[in-house]
Amino acid sequence: MPALDRTLVRLPKAPVRIVHLGLGAFHRSHEAWYTQHAGDGADWGIAAFTGRRPDAALALAAQDGLFTLVERSGDGDSFEVIGSISEAVDGADVRRLRELVSSPETVMVTLTITEAAYGPDSNGSFDAEAAGFAGDLAVLAGSAATGGKLTTPLGRLVWSLAGRREAAAGPVAVVSCDNLSGNGDVARRAITGLAEAWDPELALWIRASVSFVSTSVDRITPRTTDADIAEVEESCGYRDSSPVVAEPFRNWVLSGSFPKGRPRWEDAGAVVVDDIEPYENRKLWLLNGAHSLLAYAGQLRGHTTVAQALEDPLCRDAVESFWDEAAQHLAGGELRIPEYREALRARFGNGRIAHHLSQIAADGSTKLRMRAVPVLSAERSSGRSGSGSAMMLAAWIDYVAGQKDLQDPLSDAIAEANGADGADRTGILLNLVSEGLGEDPEIVALVTRLCGTFTSDANALASATDTPAHLISGRNS
Ligand code: CS2
């Protein structure tokens, strides 16, 4: 059986004009797909760099950057080869990154580096002391000549932007595609903050020459399994080591300027708006918020995937209560919240997509800061308890108690907090999610009361929240 390469498909390699950091499954199911489907997609090649490990780059490079996208609906699968990645590179190859970022042909750098990679203080000011950044700043201050020892994606990018400035290659757009509210501004703060701490003149150049674009991205993309690889081989008649599975739904909303152009992504359905915040909040709260709630509540209840958790009335009702709260703070007729919720029920319920709750559960302290806390604060400012969003925090607090190898940027502090009990423990953990949250005695009491909902009696939800029991049991989603 032949291996997938460009002799099998008519997809010529486009010149690299986009550099991407974070070569993972989501980048391939989303931006790479949109770029291939842009009307002028054949003119736009992506050079995609991995993060910590070289594996994905090595596997993709061996098949010329090509991979199969398996679109998995409730009825069946369809297959498409995506060819927009012209170069797949090990993230440790910082020299190649700098070379490409310094090229006048490159017009943008796109990012899927995870929420946590922007620093633990993602929504606040830049923290040069944050783990990772401090090490990279020491490298930059010392032997910056090769950049070889830089470990964070943003440290590597800042060093590469210095190369662009030196080469006088002109303005460039940085486009964050991570699930953060105001991700363009978060990227701006982190990148200019790092530059400022290393070389204030570079920071000045960045302020003048780099445009930070905000985006809201959406496509559920579970981890690829061996069974997926075998299925592609059987159905397509070639060997592909790196297929990607995704739901049929996709969405991309962008806001900001591209000083040297961009692919016509709108031909593929992307939407360009002036004010991204309502779209961003709708996606972050309703989709990602529900995901996090299901990840913790569902695993506490013994479920493995999103679809399984959604079938559990206790988890489903918790999601609906959270959605009811979040919807109160999503304004704008064009947001079509009832339709959006209905679509989410169907997307989450697609049992053919095995979206593992353990995958979503990672980095909870950062994710909940954006997914639960804004709704909780808005509810409390409106004079309500916020029990629906507090439930997500309570589920996380119960979940982290039982995790030995928790994947979270604050895992050490969480482990330490686990030494405390009851309301004390709740307060410490809430402060890790959002500074000051654990100082509010009412919030601490509410969250502490909700703890145990998914580990004990199923009726606890009714008694612990403001929702009357008959509404909970009678709700039919
Ligand atoms: C998920 C997201 O892992 C997670 O935190 O909530 O990856 C989610 O699947 C995507 O944002 C969907 O667009």
PDB file of N, CA and C in Angstrom, residues 41-134:
ATOM      1  N   GLY A  41      -6.553  29.767  -1.968  1.00  0.00           N
ATOM      2  CA  GLY A  41      -5.786  28.877  -1.081  1.00  0.00           C
ATOM      3  C   GLY A  41      -4.503  28.335  -1.705  1.00  0.00           C
ATOM      4  N   ALA A  42      -4.502  28.172  -3.019  1.00  0.00           N
ATOM      5  CA  ALA A  42      -3.319  27.599  -3.673  1.00  0.00           C
ATOM      6  C   ALA A  42      -2.107  28.521  -3.563  1.00  0.00           C
ATOM      7  N   ASP A  43      -2.334  29.788  -3.210  1.00  0.00           N
ATOM      8  CA  ASP A  43      -1.207  30.734  -3.095  1.00  0.00           C
ATOM      9  C   ASP A  43      -0.635  30.784  -1.691  1.00  0.00           C
ATOM     10  N   TRP A  44      -1.268  30.063  -0.757  1.00  0.00           N
ATOM     11  CA  TRP A  44      -0.896  30.245   0.637  1.00  0.00           C
ATOM     12  C   TRP A  44      -0.408  28.950   1.270  1.00  0.00           C
ATOM     13  N   GLY A  45       0.874  28.884   1.569  1.00  0.00           N
ATOM     14  CA  GLY A  45       1.423  27.712   2.246  1.00  0.00           C
ATOM     15  C   GLY A  45       1.702  28.048   3.705  1.00  0.00           C
ATOM     16  N   ILE A  46       1.545  27.040   4.560  1.00  0.00           N
ATOM     17  CA  ILE A  46       1.795  27.231   5.991  1.00  0.00           C
ATOM     18  C   ILE A  46       3.069  26.472   6.372  1.00  0.00           C
ATOM     19  N   ALA A  47       3.932  27.120   7.153  1.00  0.00           N
ATOM     20  CA  ALA A  47       5.037  26.386   7.787  1.00  0.00           C
ATOM     21  C   ALA A  47       4.627  26.215   9.238  1.00  0.00           C
ATOM     22  N   ALA A  48       4.378  24.983   9.654  1.00  0.00           N
ATOM     23  CA  ALA A  48       3.825  24.760  10.994  1.00  0.00           C
ATOM     24  C   ALA A  48       4.869  24.115  11.896  1.00  0.00           C
ATOM     25  N   PHE A  49       5.044  24.706  13.082  1.00  0.00           N
ATOM     26  CA  PHE A  49       6.045  24.251  14.058  1.00  0.00           C
ATOM     27  C   PHE A  49       5.348  23.571  15.227  1.00  0.00           C
ATOM     28  N   THR A  50       5.918  22.474  15.693  1.00  0.00           N
ATOM     29  CA  THR A  50       5.360  21.808  16.872  1.00  0.00           C
ATOM     30  C   THR A  50       5.753  22.597  18.128  1.00  0.00           C
ATOM     31  N   GLY A  51       5.220  22.148  19.285  1.00  0.00           N
ATOM     32  CA  GLY A  51       5.559  22.807  20.542  1.00  0.00           C
ATOM     33  C   GLY A  51       6.716  22.097  21.212  1.00  0.00           C
ATOM     34  N   ARG A  52       6.382  21.254  22.206  1.00  0.00           N
ATOM     35  CA  ARG A  52       7.438  20.625  22.999  1.00  0.00           C
ATOM     36  C   ARG A  52       8.098  19.448  22.306  1.00  0.00           C
ATOM     37  N   ARG A  53       7.340  18.710  21.520  1.00  0.00           N
ATOM     38  CA  ARG A  53       7.887  17.463  20.949  1.00  0.00           C
ATOM     39  C   ARG A  53       7.965  17.549  19.433  1.00  0.00           C
ATOM     40  N   PRO A  54       8.945  16.853  18.861  1.00  0.00           N
ATOM     41  CA  PRO A  54       9.084  16.933  17.404  1.00  0.00           C
ATOM     42  C   PRO A  54       8.160  15.973  16.647  1.00  0.00           C
ATOM     43  N   ASP A  55       7.559  14.992  17.348  1.00  0.00           N
ATOM     44  CA  ASP A  55       6.898  13.848  16.690  1.00  0.00           C
ATOM     45  C   ASP A  55       5.952  14.219  15.547  1.00  0.00           C
ATOM     46  N   ALA A  56       5.031  15.138  15.821  1.00  0.00           N
ATOM     47  CA  ALA A  56       4.025  15.456  14.803  1.00  0.00           C
ATOM     48  C   ALA A  56       4.686  16.038  13.558  1.00  0.00           C
ATOM     49  N   ALA A  57       5.760  16.818  13.769  1.00  0.00           N
ATOM     50  CA  ALA A  57       6.442  17.415  12.616  1.00  0.00           C
ATOM     51  C   ALA A  57       7.157  16.336  11.814  1.00  0.00           C
ATOM     52  N   LEU A  58       7.801  15.408  12.523  1.00  0.00           N
ATOM     53  CA  LEU A  58       8.536  14.354  11.807  1.00  0.00           C
ATOM     54  C   LEU A  58       7.573  13.511  10.991  1.00  0.00           C
ATOM     55  N   ALA A  59       6.439  13.144  11.616  1.00  0.00           N
ATOM     56  CA  ALA A  59       5.477  12.289  10.926  1.00  0.00           C
ATOM     57  C   ALA A  59       4.890  13.000   9.706  1.00  0.00           C
ATOM     58  N   LEU A  60       4.572  14.264   9.858  1.00  0.00           N
ATOM     59  CA  LEU A  60       3.975  14.997   8.728  1.00  0.00           C
ATOM     60  C   LEU A  60       5.001  15.280   7.630  1.00  0.00           C
ATOM     61  N   ALA A  61       6.218  15.632   8.053  1.00  0.00           N
ATOM     62  CA  ALA A  61       7.256  15.934   7.066  1.00  0.00           C
ATOM     63  C   ALA A  61       7.498  14.712   6.183  1.00  0.00           C
ATOM     64  N   ALA A  62       7.384  13.520   6.786  1.00  0.00           N
ATOM     65  CA  ALA A  62       7.635  12.288   6.014  1.00  0.00           C
ATOM     66  C   ALA A  62       6.577  12.085   4.937  1.00  0.00           C
ATOM     67  N   GLN A  63       5.435  12.746   5.059  1.00  0.00           N
ATOM     68  CA  GLN A  63       4.434  12.644   3.995  1.00  0.00           C
ATOM     69  C   GLN A  63       4.140  14.028   3.398  1.00  0.00           C
ATOM     70  N   ASP A  64       5.207  14.829   3.317  1.00  0.00           N
ATOM     71  CA  ASP A  64       5.151  16.083   2.567  1.00  0.00           C
ATOM     72  C   ASP A  64       4.158  17.093   3.135  1.00  0.00           C
ATOM     73  N   GLY A  65       3.853  16.970   4.415  1.00  0.00           N
ATOM     74  CA  GLY A  65       2.902  17.894   5.051  1.00  0.00           C
ATOM     75  C   GLY A  65       1.441  17.488   4.862  1.00  0.00           C
ATOM     76  N   LEU A  66       1.215  16.470   4.049  1.00  0.00           N
ATOM     77  CA  LEU A  66      -0.170  16.066   3.745  1.00  0.00           C
ATOM     78  C   LEU A  66      -0.766  15.232   4.881  1.00  0.00           C
ATOM     79  N   PHE A  67      -2.066  15.321   5.033  1.00  0.00           N
ATOM     80  CA  PHE A  67      -2.766  14.450   5.988  1.00  0.00           C
ATOM     81  C   PHE A  67      -4.229  14.360   5.566  1.00  0.00           C
ATOM     82  N   THR A  68      -4.889  13.333   6.072  1.00  0.00           N
ATOM     83  CA  THR A  68      -6.302  13.139   5.746  1.00  0.00           C
ATOM     84  C   THR A  68      -7.146  13.743   6.852  1.00  0.00           C
ATOM     85  N   LEU A  69      -8.125  14.527   6.460  1.00  0.00           N
ATOM     86  CA  LEU A  69      -9.104  15.010   7.437  1.00  0.00           C
ATOM     87  C   LEU A  69     -10.323  14.102   7.339  1.00  0.00           C
ATOM     88  N   VAL A  70     -10.633  13.447   8.445  1.00  0.00           N
ATOM     89  CA  VAL A  70     -11.809  12.579   8.499  1.00  0.00           C
ATOM     90  C   VAL A  70     -12.931  13.399   9.118  1.00  0.00           C
ATOM     91  N   GLU A  71     -13.941  13.698   8.318  1.00  0.00           N
ATOM     92  CA  GLU A  71     -15.066  14.465   8.849  1.00  0.00           C
ATOM     93  C   GLU A  71     -16.104  13.467   9.331  1.00  0.00           C
ATOM     94  N   ARG A  72     -16.340  13.482  10.649  1.00  0.00           N
ATOM     95  CA  ARG A  72     -17.148  12.409  11.256  1.00  0.00           C
ATOM     96  C   ARG A  72     -18.504  12.946  11.721  1.00  0.00           C
ATOM     97  N   SER A  73     -19.529  12.623  10.977  1.00  0.00           N
ATOM     98  CA  SER A  73     -20.880  13.039  11.394  1.00  0.00           C
ATOM     99  C   SER A  73     -21.554  11.864  12.080  1.00  0.00           C
ATOM    100  N   GLY A  74     -22.787  12.076  12.523  1.00  0.00           N
ATOM    101  CA  GLY A  74     -23.523  10.991  13.162  1.00  0.00           C
ATOM    102  C   GLY A  74     -23.795   9.850  12.182  1.00  0.00           C
ATOM    103  N   ASP A  75     -23.789  10.155  10.863  1.00  0.00           N
ATOM    104  CA  ASP A  75     -24.156   9.139   9.859  1.00  0.00           C
ATOM    105  C   ASP A  75     -22.973   8.392   9.262  1.00  0.00           C
ATOM    106  N   GLY A  76     -21.813   9.002   9.269  1.00  0.00           N
ATOM    107  CA  GLY A  76     -20.680   8.335   8.637  1.00  0.00           C
ATOM    108  C   GLY A  76     -19.496   9.267   8.507  1.00  0.00           C
ATOM    109  N   ASP A  77     -18.466   8.774   7.813  1.00  0.00           N
ATOM    110  CA  ASP A  77     -17.224   9.544   7.677  1.00  0.00           C
ATOM    111  C   ASP A  77     -17.012   9.949   6.224  1.00  0.00           C
ATOM    112  N   SER A  78     -16.409  11.140   6.017  1.00  0.00           N
ATOM    113  CA  SER A  78     -15.925  11.464   4.679  1.00  0.00           C
ATOM    114  C   SER A  78     -14.458  11.864   4.819  1.00  0.00           C
ATOM    115  N   PHE A  79     -13.730  11.745   3.732  1.00  0.00           N
ATOM    116  CA  PHE A  79     -12.263  11.887   3.803  1.00  0.00           C
ATOM    117  C   PHE A  79     -11.794  12.952   2.812  1.00  0.00           C
ATOM    118  N   GLU A  80     -10.833  13.756   3.245  1.00  0.00           N
ATOM    119  CA  GLU A  80     -10.272  14.758   2.339  1.00  0.00           C
ATOM    120  C   GLU A  80      -8.791  14.934   2.668  1.00  0.00           C
ATOM    121  N   VAL A  81      -7.957  14.976   1.645  1.00  0.00           N
ATOM    122  CA  VAL A  81      -6.534  15.225   1.909  1.00  0.00           C
ATOM    123  C   VAL A  81      -6.320  16.739   1.955  1.00  0.00           C
ATOM    124  N   ILE A  82      -5.650  17.191   3.003  1.00  0.00           N
ATOM    125  CA  ILE A  82      -5.361  18.622   3.161  1.00  0.00           C
ATOM    126  C   ILE A  82      -3.885  18.847   2.827  1.00  0.00           C
ATOM    127  N   GLY A  83      -3.640  19.849   1.974  1.00  0.00           N
ATOM    128  CA  GLY A  83      -2.261  20.053   1.507  1.00  0.00           C
ATOM    129  C   GLY A  83      -1.710  21.425   1.806  1.00  0.00           C
ATOM    130  N   SER A  84      -2.362  22.198   2.688  1.00  0.00           N
ATOM    131  CA  SER A  84      -1.915  23.583   2.870  1.00  0.00           C
ATOM    132  C   SER A  84      -0.681  23.721   3.757  1.00  0.00           C
ATOM    133  N   ILE A  85      -0.298  22.632   4.450  1.00  0.00           N
ATOM    134  CA  ILE A  85       0.941  22.720   5.238  1.00  0.00           C
ATOM    135  C   ILE A  85       2.117  22.367   4.314  1.00  0.00           C
ATOM    136  N   SER A  86       2.888  23.383   3.964  1.00  0.00           N
ATOM    137  CA  SER A  86       3.994  23.168   3.023  1.00  0.00           C
ATOM    138  C   SER A  86       5.250  22.713   3.737  1.00  0.00           C
ATOM    139  N   GLU A  87       5.325  23.004   5.020  1.00  0.00           N
ATOM    140  CA  GLU A  87       6.521  22.645   5.770  1.00  0.00           C
ATOM    141  C   GLU A  87       6.108  22.318   7.203  1.00  0.00           C
ATOM    142  N   ALA A  88       6.521  21.156   7.712  1.00  0.00           N
ATOM    143  CA  ALA A  88       6.220  20.793   9.103  1.00  0.00           C
ATOM    144  C   ALA A  88       7.549  20.709   9.830  1.00  0.00           C
ATOM    145  N   VAL A  89       7.705  21.509  10.899  1.00  0.00           N
ATOM    146  CA  VAL A  89       9.034  21.675  11.490  1.00  0.00           C
ATOM    147  C   VAL A  89       8.990  21.415  13.005  1.00  0.00           C
ATOM    148  N   ASP A  90      10.031  20.788  13.500  1.00  0.00           N
ATOM    149  CA  ASP A  90      10.219  20.602  14.943  1.00  0.00           C
ATOM    150  C   ASP A  90      10.334  21.990  15.596  1.00  0.00           C
ATOM    151  N   GLY A  91       9.516  22.236  16.619  1.00  0.00           N
ATOM    152  CA  GLY A  91       9.525  23.547  17.270  1.00  0.00           C
ATOM    153  C   GLY A  91      10.889  23.941  17.820  1.00  0.00           C
ATOM    154  N   ALA A  92      11.736  22.958  18.111  1.00  0.00           N
ATOM    155  CA  ALA A  92      13.066  23.272  18.646  1.00  0.00           C
ATOM    156  C   ALA A  92      13.972  23.891  17.582  1.00  0.00           C
ATOM    157  N   ASP A  93      13.572  23.819  16.333  1.00  0.00           N
ATOM    158  CA  ASP A  93      14.384  24.390  15.259  1.00  0.00           C
ATOM    159  C   ASP A  93      14.103  25.902  15.177  1.00  0.00           C
ATOM    160  N   VAL A  94      14.597  26.609  16.178  1.00  0.00           N
ATOM    161  CA  VAL A  94      14.279  28.029  16.309  1.00  0.00           C
ATOM    162  C   VAL A  94      14.956  28.840  15.206  1.00  0.00           C
ATOM    163  N   ARG A  95      16.052  28.288  14.703  1.00  0.00           N
ATOM    164  CA  ARG A  95      16.736  28.997  13.628  1.00  0.00           C
ATOM    165  C   ARG A  95      15.850  29.097  12.371  1.00  0.00           C
ATOM    166  N   ARG A  96      15.187  27.970  12.059  1.00  0.00           N
ATOM    167  CA  ARG A  96      14.290  27.968  10.895  1.00  0.00           C
ATOM    168  C   ARG A  96      13.095  28.905  11.148  1.00  0.00           C
ATOM    169  N   LEU A  97      12.635  28.901  12.387  1.00  0.00           N
ATOM    170  CA  LEU A  97      11.511  29.794  12.716  1.00  0.00           C
ATOM    171  C   LEU A  97      11.912  31.250  12.462  1.00  0.00           C
ATOM    172  N   ARG A  98      13.098  31.600  12.960  1.00  0.00           N
ATOM    173  CA  ARG A  98      13.536  32.995  12.796  1.00  0.00           C
ATOM    174  C   ARG A  98      13.715  33.334  11.318  1.00  0.00           C
ATOM    175  N   GLU A  99      14.248  32.364  10.578  1.00  0.00           N
ATOM    176  CA  GLU A  99      14.473  32.605   9.151  1.00  0.00           C
ATOM    177  C   GLU A  99      13.131  32.893   8.452  1.00  0.00           C
ATOM    178  N   LEU A 100      12.124  32.079   8.760  1.00  0.00           N
ATOM    179  CA  LEU A 100      10.831  32.253   8.096  1.00  0.00           C
ATOM    180  C   LEU A 100      10.120  33.521   8.563  1.00  0.00           C
ATOM    181  N   VAL A 101      10.182  33.781   9.876  1.00  0.00           N
ATOM    182  CA  VAL A 101       9.509  34.990  10.381  1.00  0.00           C
ATOM    183  C   VAL A 101      10.197  36.239   9.816  1.00  0.00           C
ATOM    184  N   SER A 102      11.485  36.135   9.516  1.00  0.00           N
ATOM    185  CA  SER A 102      12.235  37.289   8.995  1.00  0.00           C
ATOM    186  C   SER A 102      12.047  37.483   7.491  1.00  0.00           C
ATOM    187  N   SER A 103      11.354  36.570   6.860  1.00  0.00           N
ATOM    188  CA  SER A 103      11.212  36.674   5.402  1.00  0.00           C
ATOM    189  C   SER A 103      10.086  37.643   5.044  1.00  0.00           C
ATOM    190  N   PRO A 104      10.314  38.525   4.076  1.00  0.00           N
ATOM    191  CA  PRO A 104       9.241  39.442   3.661  1.00  0.00           C
ATOM    192  C   PRO A 104       8.048  38.698   3.066  1.00  0.00           C
ATOM    193  N   GLU A 105       8.285  37.460   2.614  1.00  0.00           N
ATOM    194  CA  GLU A 105       7.170  36.654   2.067  1.00  0.00           C
ATOM    195  C   GLU A 105       6.169  36.270   3.158  1.00  0.00           C
ATOM    196  N   THR A 106       6.651  36.185   4.401  1.00  0.00           N
ATOM    197  CA  THR A 106       5.763  35.789   5.502  1.00  0.00           C
ATOM    198  C   THR A 106       4.939  36.991   5.925  1.00  0.00           C
ATOM    199  N   VAL A 107       3.613  36.811   5.955  1.00  0.00           N
ATOM    200  CA  VAL A 107       2.765  37.960   6.286  1.00  0.00           C
ATOM    201  C   VAL A 107       2.065  37.808   7.630  1.00  0.00           C
ATOM    202  N   MET A 108       2.084  36.593   8.171  1.00  0.00           N
ATOM    203  CA  MET A 108       1.441  36.433   9.485  1.00  0.00           C
ATOM    204  C   MET A 108       1.998  35.229  10.233  1.00  0.00           C
ATOM    205  N   VAL A 109       1.854  35.299  11.563  1.00  0.00           N
ATOM    206  CA  VAL A 109       2.193  34.173  12.424  1.00  0.00           C
ATOM    207  C   VAL A 109       0.920  33.820  13.168  1.00  0.00           C
ATOM    208  N   THR A 110       0.459  32.588  13.026  1.00  0.00           N
ATOM    209  CA  THR A 110      -0.756  32.175  13.728  1.00  0.00           C
ATOM    210  C   THR A 110      -0.368  31.261  14.889  1.00  0.00           C
ATOM    211  N   LEU A 111      -1.219  31.241  15.913  1.00  0.00           N
ATOM    212  CA  LEU A 111      -0.859  30.531  17.149  1.00  0.00           C
ATOM    213  C   LEU A 111      -1.969  29.604  17.630  1.00  0.00           C
ATOM    214  N   THR A 112      -1.632  28.348  17.912  1.00  0.00           N
ATOM    215  CA  THR A 112      -2.476  27.494  18.771  1.00  0.00           C
ATOM    216  C   THR A 112      -1.501  26.865  19.764  1.00  0.00           C
ATOM    217  N   ILE A 113      -1.189  27.621  20.805  1.00  0.00           N
ATOM    218  CA  ILE A 113      -0.117  27.204  21.710  1.00  0.00           C
ATOM    219  C   ILE A 113      -0.660  26.811  23.082  1.00  0.00           C
ATOM    220  N   THR A 114      -1.972  26.739  23.232  1.00  0.00           N
ATOM    221  CA  THR A 114      -2.741  26.483  24.463  1.00  0.00           C
ATOM    222  C   THR A 114      -2.856  27.753  25.301  1.00  0.00           C
ATOM    223  N   GLU A 115      -3.937  27.804  26.052  1.00  0.00           N
ATOM    224  CA  GLU A 115      -4.234  28.971  26.884  1.00  0.00           C
ATOM    225  C   GLU A 115      -3.085  29.240  27.863  1.00  0.00           C
ATOM    226  N   ALA A 116      -2.561  28.161  28.437  1.00  0.00           N
ATOM    227  CA  ALA A 116      -1.573  28.305  29.504  1.00  0.00           C
ATOM    228  C   ALA A 116      -0.269  28.920  28.996  1.00  0.00           C
ATOM    229  N   ALA A 117       0.007  28.818  27.691  1.00  0.00           N
ATOM    230  CA  ALA A 117       1.292  29.287  27.164  1.00  0.00           C
ATOM    231  C   ALA A 117       1.415  30.800  27.114  1.00  0.00           C
ATOM    232  N   TYR A 118       0.309  31.517  27.367  1.00  0.00           N
ATOM    233  CA  TYR A 118       0.382  32.977  27.389  1.00  0.00           C
ATOM    234  C   TYR A 118       0.756  33.479  28.784  1.00  0.00           C
ATOM    235  N   GLY A 119       0.999  32.518  29.694  1.00  0.00           N
ATOM    236  CA  GLY A 119       1.353  32.894  31.070  1.00  0.00           C
ATOM    237  C   GLY A 119       0.169  32.655  31.968  1.00  0.00           C
ATOM    238  N   PRO A 120       0.437  32.344  33.246  1.00  0.00           N
ATOM    239  CA  PRO A 120      -0.665  32.005  34.148  1.00  0.00           C
ATOM    240  C   PRO A 120      -1.617  33.167  34.367  1.00  0.00           C
ATOM    241  N   ASP A 121      -1.106  34.377  34.173  1.00  0.00           N
ATOM    242  CA  ASP A 121      -1.932  35.542  34.420  1.00  0.00           C
ATOM    243  C   ASP A 121      -2.618  35.961  33.115  1.00  0.00           C
ATOM    244  N   SER A 122      -3.127  34.931  32.401  1.00  0.00           N
ATOM    245  CA  SER A 122      -3.576  35.141  31.020  1.00  0.00           C
ATOM    246  C   SER A 122      -4.433  36.376  30.805  1.00  0.00           C
ATOM    247  N   ASN A 123      -5.296  36.669  31.765  1.00  0.00           N
ATOM    248  CA  ASN A 123      -6.201  37.779  31.518  1.00  0.00           C
ATOM    249  C   ASN A 123      -5.733  39.069  32.164  1.00  0.00           C
ATOM    250  N   GLY A 124      -4.574  39.025  32.779  1.00  0.00           N
ATOM    251  CA  GLY A 124      -4.110  40.227  33.459  1.00  0.00           C
ATOM    252  C   GLY A 124      -2.852  40.759  32.799  1.00  0.00           C
ATOM    253  N   SER A 125      -1.988  41.324  33.613  1.00  0.00           N
ATOM    254  CA  SER A 125      -0.777  41.899  33.045  1.00  0.00           C
ATOM    255  C   SER A 125       0.288  40.821  32.850  1.00  0.00           C
ATOM    256  N   PHE A 126       1.302  41.151  32.085  1.00  0.00           N
ATOM    257  CA  PHE A 126       2.361  40.203  31.792  1.00  0.00           C
ATOM    258  C   PHE A 126       3.221  39.949  33.039  1.00  0.00           C
ATOM    259  N   ASP A 127       3.561  38.690  33.256  1.00  0.00           N
ATOM    260  CA  ASP A 127       4.362  38.351  34.427  1.00  0.00           C
ATOM    261  C   ASP A 127       5.685  37.723  33.975  1.00  0.00           C
ATOM    262  N   ALA A 128       6.737  38.532  34.020  1.00  0.00           N
ATOM    263  CA  ALA A 128       8.044  38.058  33.531  1.00  0.00           C
ATOM    264  C   ALA A 128       8.609  36.946  34.405  1.00  0.00           C
ATOM    265  N   GLU A 129       8.072  36.830  35.634  1.00  0.00           N
ATOM    266  CA  GLU A 129       8.583  35.794  36.546  1.00  0.00           C
ATOM    267  C   GLU A 129       7.941  34.439  36.279  1.00  0.00           C
ATOM    268  N   ALA A 130       6.892  34.431  35.449  1.00  0.00           N
ATOM    269  CA  ALA A 130       6.155  33.187  35.237  1.00  0.00           C
ATOM    270  C   ALA A 130       7.078  32.094  34.718  1.00  0.00           C
ATOM    271  N   ALA A 131       6.769  30.878  35.141  1.00  0.00           N
ATOM    272  CA  ALA A 131       7.584  29.720  34.741  1.00  0.00           C
ATOM    273  C   ALA A 131       7.735  29.717  33.230  1.00  0.00           C
ATOM    274  N   GLY A 132       8.883  29.355  32.748  1.00  0.00           N
ATOM    275  CA  GLY A 132       9.089  29.320  31.297  1.00  0.00           C
ATOM    276  C   GLY A 132       9.600  30.644  30.791  1.00  0.00           C
ATOM    277  N   PHE A 133       8.839  31.708  31.009  1.00  0.00           N
ATOM    278  CA  PHE A 133       9.265  33.018  30.512  1.00  0.00           C
ATOM    279  C   PHE A 133      10.595  33.428  31.149  1.00  0.00           C
ATOM    280  N   ALA A 134      10.714  33.191  32.470  1.00  0.00           N
ATOM    281  CA  ALA A 134      11.930  33.618  33.160  1.00  0.00           C
ATOM    282  C   ALA A 134      13.145  32.912  32.541  1.00  0.00           C
TER     283      ALA A 134
END
